[in-house]
Amino acid sequence: MNAASGTPALKSQKEHLLPEKKALASAAVPIQEIGMLTYCGVCRDNLEPATACSVANELGIGPDTQIYDISNACLGVLNGIIQTANAIELGQIKAGLIVSCETAREVVNIAIERLLKNQDMELFKNTIATLTGGAGAVAVLMTNTELAHKTSHKLLGGVIKNASRHHRLCLWGPDAGRCIDGIHVMKTDSIGVLKNGAALGEATYKAFIKEMNWPGTKPDKIICHQVGAAHQKTILESIGIPKEKDFTTYQFLGNIGTVSLPITAAIADERGFLQKGDLTGFFGIGSGLNCMMLGVEW
């Protein structure tokens, strides 16, 4: 597993592929070896075709490669990692590329416009989480052992749990029943997400520790989905992990949806926080509610 990051605020479509090209170059994997390409962002070009097709075209992906989008709120990239890893384990492909690109500019501008027109405290309460959105892009390259680079990181396993009864706590995007009028739903029950997300995270962590069978002192480090200080504090306290084991980027990047966790891992690696051999937890949570935790040997 190799991760690379970038920014979507670039001049051309080809420049938007910087993370993908960085990931391929860092692992020295030829584009011809990519057997699966998944685009996993909340943001996408159109509902149809898959945004992955645009990425594949610009990269020059071969005609035999599986190309499709994955949609699961902020968990998209982690879902892409699991689907790609499963295909590699089954011997269907040798390598796969998981990509995502998010921008909050449009939704933040719409939110501000609505707040200025309707200065209502209830609207503000349900909109404030929208204003923490950020922008960024990532690419994660997964390979089999034959193609693995000496700097690659090993996916060891993971678990996933859901609390779908809370699927209405966070809503964003066009109303599918009236998408032609361009009306966007933007509503987040921040307190409900925090309370129920922490409970789901705690249950998932218990299953994760049992599944990974790591010693009591592990994981060495963790990388979480980035929301804010209150969420970080609540989650860490609920699972009993000291703050020193966690690396954060929300202070300067905000919440970048599917990009948040992998871009935080890439930055943590660049800054020396993640060291070779660290048993690391990737802790993701997304609207729905869904929670996935992966174990990675760095």
GROMACS .gro file of N, CA and C in nm, residues 31 68 76 83 97 143 165 183 215 253 255:
model
   33
   31ILE      N    1   0.175   0.152  -1.528
   31ILE     CA    2   0.031   0.173  -1.541
   31ILE      C    3  -0.038   0.049  -1.597
   68TYR      N    4  -1.473   0.174  -1.185
   68TYR     CA    5  -1.604   0.208  -1.131
   68TYR      C    6  -1.591   0.301  -1.010
   76GLY      N    7  -1.560   0.607   0.176
   76GLY     CA    8  -1.539   0.558   0.040
   76GLY      C    9  -1.402   0.502   0.011
   83GLN      N   10  -1.205  -0.349  -0.118
   83GLN     CA   11  -1.244  -0.416  -0.242
   83GLN      C   12  -1.123  -0.450  -0.327
   97LEU      N   13  -0.573   0.087  -0.805
   97LEU     CA   14  -0.557   0.227  -0.766
   97LEU      C   15  -0.690   0.280  -0.713
  143THR      N   16  -0.092  -0.333  -0.412
  143THR     CA   17  -0.031  -0.434  -0.499
  143THR      C   18  -0.019  -0.567  -0.426
  165ARG      N   19  -2.973   0.293   1.169
  165ARG     CA   20  -3.091   0.364   1.223
  165ARG      C   21  -3.064   0.514   1.233
  183ILE      N   22  -3.167   2.186  -0.613
  183ILE     CA   23  -3.178   2.211  -0.470
  183ILE      C   24  -3.091   2.112  -0.392
  215PRO      N   25  -0.112  -0.707   2.091
  215PRO     CA   26  -0.086  -0.690   2.235
  215PRO      C   27  -0.158  -0.568   2.290
  253LEU      N   28  -0.667   2.166   0.751
  253LEU     CA   29  -0.731   2.113   0.631
  253LEU      C   30  -0.883   2.101   0.643
  255ASN      N   31  -1.244   1.921   0.729
  255ASN     CA   32  -1.297   1.788   0.699
  255ASN      C   33  -1.306   1.773   0.548
   0.00000   0.00000   0.00000
